[in-house]
Short mmCIF file of N, CA and C in Angstrom, two decimals:
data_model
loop_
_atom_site.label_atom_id
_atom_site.label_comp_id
_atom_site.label_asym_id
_atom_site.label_seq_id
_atom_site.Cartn_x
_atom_site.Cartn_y
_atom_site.Cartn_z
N UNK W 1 33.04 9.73 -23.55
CA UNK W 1 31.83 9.37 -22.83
C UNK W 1 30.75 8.99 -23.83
N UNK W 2 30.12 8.20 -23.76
CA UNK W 2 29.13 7.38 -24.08
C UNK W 2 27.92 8.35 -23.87
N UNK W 3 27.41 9.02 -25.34
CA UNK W 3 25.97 9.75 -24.83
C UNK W 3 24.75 8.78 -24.95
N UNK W 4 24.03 8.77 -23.98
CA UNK W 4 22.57 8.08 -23.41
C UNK W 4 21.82 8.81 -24.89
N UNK W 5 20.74 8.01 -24.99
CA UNK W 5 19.83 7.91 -25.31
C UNK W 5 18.46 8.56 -25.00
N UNK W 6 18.18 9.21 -25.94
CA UNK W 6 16.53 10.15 -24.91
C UNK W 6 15.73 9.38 -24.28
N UNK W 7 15.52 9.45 -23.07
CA UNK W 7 14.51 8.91 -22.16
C UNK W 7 13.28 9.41 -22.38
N UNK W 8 12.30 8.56 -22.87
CA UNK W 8 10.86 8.99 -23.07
C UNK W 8 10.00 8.38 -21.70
N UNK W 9 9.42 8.99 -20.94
CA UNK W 9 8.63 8.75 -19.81
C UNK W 9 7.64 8.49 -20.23
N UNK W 10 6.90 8.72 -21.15
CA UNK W 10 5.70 8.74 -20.70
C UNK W 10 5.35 7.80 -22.00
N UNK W 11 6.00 6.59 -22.20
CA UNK W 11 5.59 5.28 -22.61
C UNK W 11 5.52 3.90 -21.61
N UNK W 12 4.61 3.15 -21.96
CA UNK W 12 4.35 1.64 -21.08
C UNK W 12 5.59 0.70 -21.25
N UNK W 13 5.75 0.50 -19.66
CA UNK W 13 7.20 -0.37 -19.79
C UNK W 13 6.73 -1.49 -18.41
N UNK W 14 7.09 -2.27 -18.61
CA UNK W 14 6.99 -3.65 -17.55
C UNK W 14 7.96 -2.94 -16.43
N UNK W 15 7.79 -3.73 -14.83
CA UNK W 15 8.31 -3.16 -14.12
C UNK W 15 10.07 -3.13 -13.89
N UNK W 16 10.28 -3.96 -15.08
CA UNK W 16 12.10 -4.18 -15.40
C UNK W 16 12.43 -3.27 -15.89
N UNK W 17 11.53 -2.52 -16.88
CA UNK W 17 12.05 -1.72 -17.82
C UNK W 17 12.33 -0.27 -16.88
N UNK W 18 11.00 -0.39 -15.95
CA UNK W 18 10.54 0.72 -15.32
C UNK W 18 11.89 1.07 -14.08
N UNK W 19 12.18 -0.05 -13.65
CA UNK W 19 13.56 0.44 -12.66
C UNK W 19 14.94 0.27 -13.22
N UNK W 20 14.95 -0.04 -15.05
CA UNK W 20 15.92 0.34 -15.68
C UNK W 20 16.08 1.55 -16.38
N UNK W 21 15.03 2.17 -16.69
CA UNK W 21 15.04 3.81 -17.20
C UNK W 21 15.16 4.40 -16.04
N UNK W 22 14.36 4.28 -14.62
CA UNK W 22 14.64 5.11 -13.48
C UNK W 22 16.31 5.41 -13.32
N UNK W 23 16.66 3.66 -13.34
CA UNK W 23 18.22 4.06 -13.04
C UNK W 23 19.04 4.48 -13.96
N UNK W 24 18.84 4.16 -15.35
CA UNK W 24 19.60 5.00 -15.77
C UNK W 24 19.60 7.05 -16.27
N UNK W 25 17.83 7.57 -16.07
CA UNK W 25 18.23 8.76 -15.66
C UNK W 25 19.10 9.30 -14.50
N UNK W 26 18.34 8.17 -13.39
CA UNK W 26 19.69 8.89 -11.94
C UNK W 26 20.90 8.56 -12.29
N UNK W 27 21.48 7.61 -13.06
CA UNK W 27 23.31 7.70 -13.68
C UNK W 27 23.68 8.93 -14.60
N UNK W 28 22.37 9.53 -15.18
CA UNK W 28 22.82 10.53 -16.18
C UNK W 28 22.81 11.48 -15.35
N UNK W 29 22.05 11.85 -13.93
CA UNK W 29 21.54 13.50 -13.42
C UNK W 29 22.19 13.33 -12.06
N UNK W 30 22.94 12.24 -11.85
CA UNK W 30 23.21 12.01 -9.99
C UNK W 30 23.90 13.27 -9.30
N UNK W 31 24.29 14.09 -10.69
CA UNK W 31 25.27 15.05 -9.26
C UNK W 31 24.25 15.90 -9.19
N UNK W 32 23.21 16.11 -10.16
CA UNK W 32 22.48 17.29 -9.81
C UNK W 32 21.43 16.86 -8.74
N UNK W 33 20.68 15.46 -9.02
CA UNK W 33 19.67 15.86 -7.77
C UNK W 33 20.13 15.01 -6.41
N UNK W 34 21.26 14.31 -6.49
CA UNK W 34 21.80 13.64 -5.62
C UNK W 34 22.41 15.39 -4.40
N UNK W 35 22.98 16.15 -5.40
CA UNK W 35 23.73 17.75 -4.26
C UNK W 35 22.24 18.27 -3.68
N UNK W 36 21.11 18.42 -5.08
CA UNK W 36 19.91 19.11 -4.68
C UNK W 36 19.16 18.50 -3.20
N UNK W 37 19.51 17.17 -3.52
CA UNK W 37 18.62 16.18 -2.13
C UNK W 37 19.31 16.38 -1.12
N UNK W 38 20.93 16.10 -1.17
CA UNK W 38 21.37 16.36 0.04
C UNK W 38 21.03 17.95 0.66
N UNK W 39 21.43 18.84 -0.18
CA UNK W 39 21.41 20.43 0.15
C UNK W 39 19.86 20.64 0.90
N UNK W 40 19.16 20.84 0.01
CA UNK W 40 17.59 21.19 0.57
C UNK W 40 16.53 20.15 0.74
N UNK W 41 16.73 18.71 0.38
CA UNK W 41 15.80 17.96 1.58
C UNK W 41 16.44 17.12 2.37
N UNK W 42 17.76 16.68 2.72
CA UNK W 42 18.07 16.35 3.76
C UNK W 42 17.77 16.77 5.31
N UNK W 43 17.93 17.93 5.55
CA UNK W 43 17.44 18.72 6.81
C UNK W 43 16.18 18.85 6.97
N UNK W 44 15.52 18.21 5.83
CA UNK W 44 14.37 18.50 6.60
C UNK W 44 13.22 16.90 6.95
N UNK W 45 14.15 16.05 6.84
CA UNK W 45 14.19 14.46 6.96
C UNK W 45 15.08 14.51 8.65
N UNK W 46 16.44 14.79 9.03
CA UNK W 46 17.45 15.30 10.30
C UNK W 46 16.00 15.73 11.15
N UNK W 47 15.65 16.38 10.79
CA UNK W 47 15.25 17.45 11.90
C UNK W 47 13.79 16.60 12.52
N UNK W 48 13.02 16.17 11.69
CA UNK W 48 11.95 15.44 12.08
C UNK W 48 12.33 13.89 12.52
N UNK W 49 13.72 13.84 12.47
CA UNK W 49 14.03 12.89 13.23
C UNK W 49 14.38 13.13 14.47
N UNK W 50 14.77 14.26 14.81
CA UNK W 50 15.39 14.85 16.26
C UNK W 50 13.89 14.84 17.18
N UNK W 51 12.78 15.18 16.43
CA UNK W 51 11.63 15.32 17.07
C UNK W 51 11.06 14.25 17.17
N UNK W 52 11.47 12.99 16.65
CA UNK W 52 10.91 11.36 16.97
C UNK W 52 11.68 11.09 18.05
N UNK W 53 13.01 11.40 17.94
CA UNK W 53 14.01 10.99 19.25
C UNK W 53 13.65 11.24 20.47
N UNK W 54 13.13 12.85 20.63
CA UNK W 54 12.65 13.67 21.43
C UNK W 54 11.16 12.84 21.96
N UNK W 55 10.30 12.52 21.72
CA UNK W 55 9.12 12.08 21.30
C UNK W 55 9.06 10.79 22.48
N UNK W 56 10.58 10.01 21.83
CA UNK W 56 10.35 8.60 22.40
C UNK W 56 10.95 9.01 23.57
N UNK W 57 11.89 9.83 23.50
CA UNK W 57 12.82 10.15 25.56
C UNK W 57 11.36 10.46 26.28
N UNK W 58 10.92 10.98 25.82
CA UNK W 58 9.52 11.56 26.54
C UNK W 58 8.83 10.72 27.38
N UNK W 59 8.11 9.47 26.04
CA UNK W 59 7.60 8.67 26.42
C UNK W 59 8.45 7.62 26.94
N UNK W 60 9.44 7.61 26.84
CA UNK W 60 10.40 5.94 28.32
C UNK W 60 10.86 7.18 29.22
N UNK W 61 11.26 8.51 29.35
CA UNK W 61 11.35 9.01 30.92
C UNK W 61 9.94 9.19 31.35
N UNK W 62 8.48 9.34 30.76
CA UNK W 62 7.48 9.40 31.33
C UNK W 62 7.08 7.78 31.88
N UNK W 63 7.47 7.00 31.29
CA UNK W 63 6.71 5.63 31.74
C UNK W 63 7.55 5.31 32.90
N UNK W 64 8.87 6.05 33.20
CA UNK W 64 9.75 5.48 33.87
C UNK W 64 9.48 5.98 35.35
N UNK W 65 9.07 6.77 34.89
CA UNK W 65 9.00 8.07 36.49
C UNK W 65 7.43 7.80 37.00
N UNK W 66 6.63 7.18 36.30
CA UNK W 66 5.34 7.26 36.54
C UNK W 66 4.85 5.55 36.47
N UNK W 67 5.79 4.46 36.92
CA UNK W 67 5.85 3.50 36.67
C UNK W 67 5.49 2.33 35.57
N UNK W 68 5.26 2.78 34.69
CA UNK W 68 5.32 1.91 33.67
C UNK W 68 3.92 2.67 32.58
N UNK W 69 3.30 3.51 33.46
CA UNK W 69 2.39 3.86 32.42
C UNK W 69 2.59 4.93 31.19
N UNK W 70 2.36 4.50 29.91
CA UNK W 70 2.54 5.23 28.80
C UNK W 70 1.84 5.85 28.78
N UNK W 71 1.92 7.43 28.11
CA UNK W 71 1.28 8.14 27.54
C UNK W 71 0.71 8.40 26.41
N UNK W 72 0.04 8.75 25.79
CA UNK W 72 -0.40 8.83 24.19
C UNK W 72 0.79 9.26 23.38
N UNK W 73 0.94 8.76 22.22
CA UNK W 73 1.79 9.38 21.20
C UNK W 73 1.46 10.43 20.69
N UNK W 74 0.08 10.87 20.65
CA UNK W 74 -1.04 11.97 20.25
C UNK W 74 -0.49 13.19 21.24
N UNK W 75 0.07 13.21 22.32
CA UNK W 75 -0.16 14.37 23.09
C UNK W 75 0.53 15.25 23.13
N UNK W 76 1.91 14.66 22.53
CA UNK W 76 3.30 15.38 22.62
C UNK W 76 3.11 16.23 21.33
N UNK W 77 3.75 17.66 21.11
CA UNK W 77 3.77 18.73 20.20
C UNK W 77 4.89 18.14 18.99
N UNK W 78 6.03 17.56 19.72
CA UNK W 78 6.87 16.78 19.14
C UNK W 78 6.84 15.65 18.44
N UNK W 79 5.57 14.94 18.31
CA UNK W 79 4.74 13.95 17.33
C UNK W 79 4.30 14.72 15.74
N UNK W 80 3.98 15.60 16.24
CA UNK W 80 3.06 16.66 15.26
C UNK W 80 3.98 17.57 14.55
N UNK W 81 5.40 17.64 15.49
CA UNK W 81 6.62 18.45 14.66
C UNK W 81 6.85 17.52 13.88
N UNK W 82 7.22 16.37 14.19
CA UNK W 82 7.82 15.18 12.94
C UNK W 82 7.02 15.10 11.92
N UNK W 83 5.78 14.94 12.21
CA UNK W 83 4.53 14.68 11.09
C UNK W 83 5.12 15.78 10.06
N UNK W 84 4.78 17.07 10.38
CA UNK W 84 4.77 18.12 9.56
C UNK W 84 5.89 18.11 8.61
N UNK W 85 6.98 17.96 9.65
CA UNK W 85 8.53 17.96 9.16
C UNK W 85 8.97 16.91 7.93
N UNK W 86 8.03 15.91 7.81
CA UNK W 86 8.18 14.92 7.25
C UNK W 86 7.50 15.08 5.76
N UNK W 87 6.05 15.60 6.23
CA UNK W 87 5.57 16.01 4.81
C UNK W 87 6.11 17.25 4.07
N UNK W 88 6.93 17.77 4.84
CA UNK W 88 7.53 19.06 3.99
C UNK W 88 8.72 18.53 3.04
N UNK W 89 9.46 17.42 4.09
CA UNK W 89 10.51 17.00 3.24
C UNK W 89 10.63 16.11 2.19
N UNK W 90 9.05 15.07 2.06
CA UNK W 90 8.60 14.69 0.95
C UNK W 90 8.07 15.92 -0.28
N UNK W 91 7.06 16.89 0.55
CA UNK W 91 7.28 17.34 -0.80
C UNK W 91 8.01 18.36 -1.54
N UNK W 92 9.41 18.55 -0.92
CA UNK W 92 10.47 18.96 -1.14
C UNK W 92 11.05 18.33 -2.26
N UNK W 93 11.13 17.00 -2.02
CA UNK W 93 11.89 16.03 -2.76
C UNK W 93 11.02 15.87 -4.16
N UNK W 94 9.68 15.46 -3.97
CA UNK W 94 9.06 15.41 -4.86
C UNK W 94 8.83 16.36 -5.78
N UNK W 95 9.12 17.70 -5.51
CA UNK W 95 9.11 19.13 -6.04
C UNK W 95 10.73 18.75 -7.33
N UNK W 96 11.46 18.50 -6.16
CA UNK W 96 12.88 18.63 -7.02
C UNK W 96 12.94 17.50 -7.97
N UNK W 97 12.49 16.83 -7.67
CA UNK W 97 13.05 15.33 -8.71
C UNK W 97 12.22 15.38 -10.24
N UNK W 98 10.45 15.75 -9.69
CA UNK W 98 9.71 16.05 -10.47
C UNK W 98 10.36 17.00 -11.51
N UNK W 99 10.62 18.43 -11.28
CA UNK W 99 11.10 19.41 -11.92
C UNK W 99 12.48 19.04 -12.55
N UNK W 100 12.74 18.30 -12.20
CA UNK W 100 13.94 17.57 -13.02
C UNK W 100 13.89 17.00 -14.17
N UNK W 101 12.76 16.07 -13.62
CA UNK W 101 12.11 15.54 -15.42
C UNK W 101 11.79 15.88 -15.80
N UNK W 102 10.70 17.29 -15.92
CA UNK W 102 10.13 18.25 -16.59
C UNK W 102 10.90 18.80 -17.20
N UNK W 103 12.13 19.26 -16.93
CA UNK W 103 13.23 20.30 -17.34
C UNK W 103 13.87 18.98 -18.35
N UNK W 104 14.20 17.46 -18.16
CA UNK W 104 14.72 16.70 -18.87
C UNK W 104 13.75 16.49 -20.72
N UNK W 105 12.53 16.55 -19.74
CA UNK W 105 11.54 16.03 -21.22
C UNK W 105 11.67 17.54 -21.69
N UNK W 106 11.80 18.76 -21.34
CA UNK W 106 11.80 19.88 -21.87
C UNK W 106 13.12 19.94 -23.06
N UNK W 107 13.98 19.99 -22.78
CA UNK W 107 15.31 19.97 -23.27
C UNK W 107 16.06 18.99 -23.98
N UNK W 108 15.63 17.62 -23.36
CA UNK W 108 16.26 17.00 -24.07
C UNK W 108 17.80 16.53 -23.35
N UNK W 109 18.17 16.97 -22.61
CA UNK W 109 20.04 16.92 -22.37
C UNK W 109 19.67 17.01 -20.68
N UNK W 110 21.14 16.64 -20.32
CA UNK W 110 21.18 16.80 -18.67
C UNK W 110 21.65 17.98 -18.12
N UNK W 111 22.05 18.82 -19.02
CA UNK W 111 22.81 20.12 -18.98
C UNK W 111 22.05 20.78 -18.01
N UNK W 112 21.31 21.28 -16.69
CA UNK W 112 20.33 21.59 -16.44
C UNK W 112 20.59 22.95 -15.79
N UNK W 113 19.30 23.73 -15.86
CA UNK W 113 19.78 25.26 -15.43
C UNK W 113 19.29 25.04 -13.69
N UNK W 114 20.13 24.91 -13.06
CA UNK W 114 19.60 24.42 -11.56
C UNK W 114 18.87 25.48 -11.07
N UNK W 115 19.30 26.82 -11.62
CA UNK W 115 18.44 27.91 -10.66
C UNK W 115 17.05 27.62 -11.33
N UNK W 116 16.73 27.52 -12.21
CA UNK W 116 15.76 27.31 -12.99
C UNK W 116 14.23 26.09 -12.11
N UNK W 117 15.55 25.37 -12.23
CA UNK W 117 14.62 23.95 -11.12
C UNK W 117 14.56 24.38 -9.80
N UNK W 118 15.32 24.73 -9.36
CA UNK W 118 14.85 25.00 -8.07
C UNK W 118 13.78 26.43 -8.05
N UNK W 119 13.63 27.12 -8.90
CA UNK W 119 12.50 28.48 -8.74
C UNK W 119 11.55 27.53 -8.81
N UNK W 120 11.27 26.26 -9.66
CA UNK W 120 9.98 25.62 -10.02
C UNK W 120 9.78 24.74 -8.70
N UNK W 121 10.91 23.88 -8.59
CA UNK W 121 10.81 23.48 -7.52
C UNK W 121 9.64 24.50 -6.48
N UNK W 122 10.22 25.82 -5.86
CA UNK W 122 9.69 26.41 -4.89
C UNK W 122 8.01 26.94 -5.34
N UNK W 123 8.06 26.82 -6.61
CA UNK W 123 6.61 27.19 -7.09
C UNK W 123 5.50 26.40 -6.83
N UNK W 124 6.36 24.69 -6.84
CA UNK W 124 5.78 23.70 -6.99
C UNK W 124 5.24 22.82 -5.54
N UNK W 125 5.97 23.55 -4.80
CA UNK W 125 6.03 23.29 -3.22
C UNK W 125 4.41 23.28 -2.38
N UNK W 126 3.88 24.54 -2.63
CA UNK W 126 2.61 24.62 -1.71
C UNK W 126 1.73 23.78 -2.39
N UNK W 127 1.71 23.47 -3.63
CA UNK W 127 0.49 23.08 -4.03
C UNK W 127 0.86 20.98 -3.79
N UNK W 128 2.24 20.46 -4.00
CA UNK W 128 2.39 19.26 -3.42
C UNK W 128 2.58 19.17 -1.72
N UNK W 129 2.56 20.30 -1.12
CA UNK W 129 2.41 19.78 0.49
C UNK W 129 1.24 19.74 0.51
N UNK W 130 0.30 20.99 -0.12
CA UNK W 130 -1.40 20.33 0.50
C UNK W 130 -1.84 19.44 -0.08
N UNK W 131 -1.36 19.06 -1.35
CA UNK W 131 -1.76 17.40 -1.81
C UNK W 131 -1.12 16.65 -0.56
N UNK W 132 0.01 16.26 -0.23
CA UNK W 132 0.78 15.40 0.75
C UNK W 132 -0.31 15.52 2.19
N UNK W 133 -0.75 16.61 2.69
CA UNK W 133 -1.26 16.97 3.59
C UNK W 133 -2.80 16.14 3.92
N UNK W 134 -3.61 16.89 2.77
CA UNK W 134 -4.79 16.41 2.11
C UNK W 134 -4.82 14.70 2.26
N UNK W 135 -3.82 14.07 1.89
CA UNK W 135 -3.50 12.50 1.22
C UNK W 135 -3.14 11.85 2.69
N UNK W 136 -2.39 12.28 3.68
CA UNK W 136 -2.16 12.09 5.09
C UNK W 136 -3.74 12.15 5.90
N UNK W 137 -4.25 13.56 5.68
CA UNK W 137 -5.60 13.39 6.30
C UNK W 137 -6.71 12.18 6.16
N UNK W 138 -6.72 11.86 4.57
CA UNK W 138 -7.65 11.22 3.98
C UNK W 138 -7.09 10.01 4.92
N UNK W 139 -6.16 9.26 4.62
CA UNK W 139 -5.54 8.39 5.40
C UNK W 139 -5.82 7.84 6.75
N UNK W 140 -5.56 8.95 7.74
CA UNK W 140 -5.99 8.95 9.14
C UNK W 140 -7.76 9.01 8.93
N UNK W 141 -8.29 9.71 8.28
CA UNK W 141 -9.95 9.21 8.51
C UNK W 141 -10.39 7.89 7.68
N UNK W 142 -9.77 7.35 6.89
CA UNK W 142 -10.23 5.84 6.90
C UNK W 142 -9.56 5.19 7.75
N UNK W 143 -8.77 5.13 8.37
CA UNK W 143 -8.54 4.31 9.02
C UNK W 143 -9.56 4.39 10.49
N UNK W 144 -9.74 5.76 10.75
CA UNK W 144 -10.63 5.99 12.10
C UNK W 144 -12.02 5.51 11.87
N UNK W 145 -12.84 5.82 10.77
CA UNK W 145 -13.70 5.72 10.10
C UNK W 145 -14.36 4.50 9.62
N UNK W 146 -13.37 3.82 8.68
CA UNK W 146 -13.86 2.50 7.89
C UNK W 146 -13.14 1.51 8.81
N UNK W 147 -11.96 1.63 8.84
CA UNK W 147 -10.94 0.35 9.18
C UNK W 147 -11.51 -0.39 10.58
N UNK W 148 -11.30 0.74 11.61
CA UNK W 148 -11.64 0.16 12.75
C UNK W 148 -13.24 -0.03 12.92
N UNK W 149 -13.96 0.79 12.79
CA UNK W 149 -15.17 0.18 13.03
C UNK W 149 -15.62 -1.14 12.02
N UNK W 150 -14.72 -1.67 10.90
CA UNK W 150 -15.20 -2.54 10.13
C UNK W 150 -14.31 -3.86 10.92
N UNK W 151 -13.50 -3.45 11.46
CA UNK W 151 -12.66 -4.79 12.42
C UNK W 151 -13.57 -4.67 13.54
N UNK W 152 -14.02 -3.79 14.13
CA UNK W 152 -14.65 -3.90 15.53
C UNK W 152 -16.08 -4.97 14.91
N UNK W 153 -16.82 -4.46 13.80
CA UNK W 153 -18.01 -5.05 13.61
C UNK W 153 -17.88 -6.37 13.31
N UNK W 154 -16.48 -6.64 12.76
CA UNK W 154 -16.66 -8.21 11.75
C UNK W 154 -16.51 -9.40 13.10
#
């Protein structure tokens, strides 16, 4: 086997370079965060999809039974399960992948102590969902805020 070359991150690379180092760390680490992604953030991507599914039966058996009129997407509990479900499983992912490279620029090698990443991982968790959270909010108030009243005014 052909040993890779140390990946240095945190030098300036054009955006060729940039999705040729990406890919070739994921060729060096795929079984580890490719099992990690499937194992602990897959389900939680599944599940906030069951609650979009849920979401839309809602709204076409409500428009159906009540002749054509829709309801808000806002009203259902099952809008707000997906939301949540969704930012957990981003920053799930972002927890693991992150701590991956940390542990890579740490060490040096792909050899990785998984229990290791995943304790950081879980350390790393509350403080990227309320960023994710925080970054979702900010979001929804410009858009309520600036966007529309700056289309309503123009």
């Amino acid at each position: 086997m052909v040993e890779q070359p140390l990946i240095r991150f945190q030098q300036k690379r054009d955006i060729g370079q940039v999705l040729n180092t990406t890919f070739t760390f994921l060729k060096m680490t795929y079984k580890y965060i490719f099992k990690d992604m499937l194992l602990l953030v897959s389900p939680f991507f599944v599940i906030p999809g069951i609650f979009l599914s849920l979401q839309q039966y809602n709204i076409y058996t409500f428009s159906y039974a009540y002749g054509g009129a829709r309801p808000s997407l806002f009203f259902s509990p099952f809008y707000y399960m997906y939301l949540l479900g969704t930012i957990v499983g981003w920053a799930i992912a972002f927890s693991i992948v992150g701590n991956y490279v940390y542990q890579y620029n740490q060490t040096g090698n792909t050899n990785f102590d998984v229990a290791a990443v995943r304790a950081a991982a879980r350390r790393d968790f509350v403080k990227l969902f309320i960023t994710f959270l925080l970054f979702d909010l900010t979001v929804v108030f410009v858009v309520i805020f600036l966007i529309v009243p700056g289309v309503y005014f123009v």
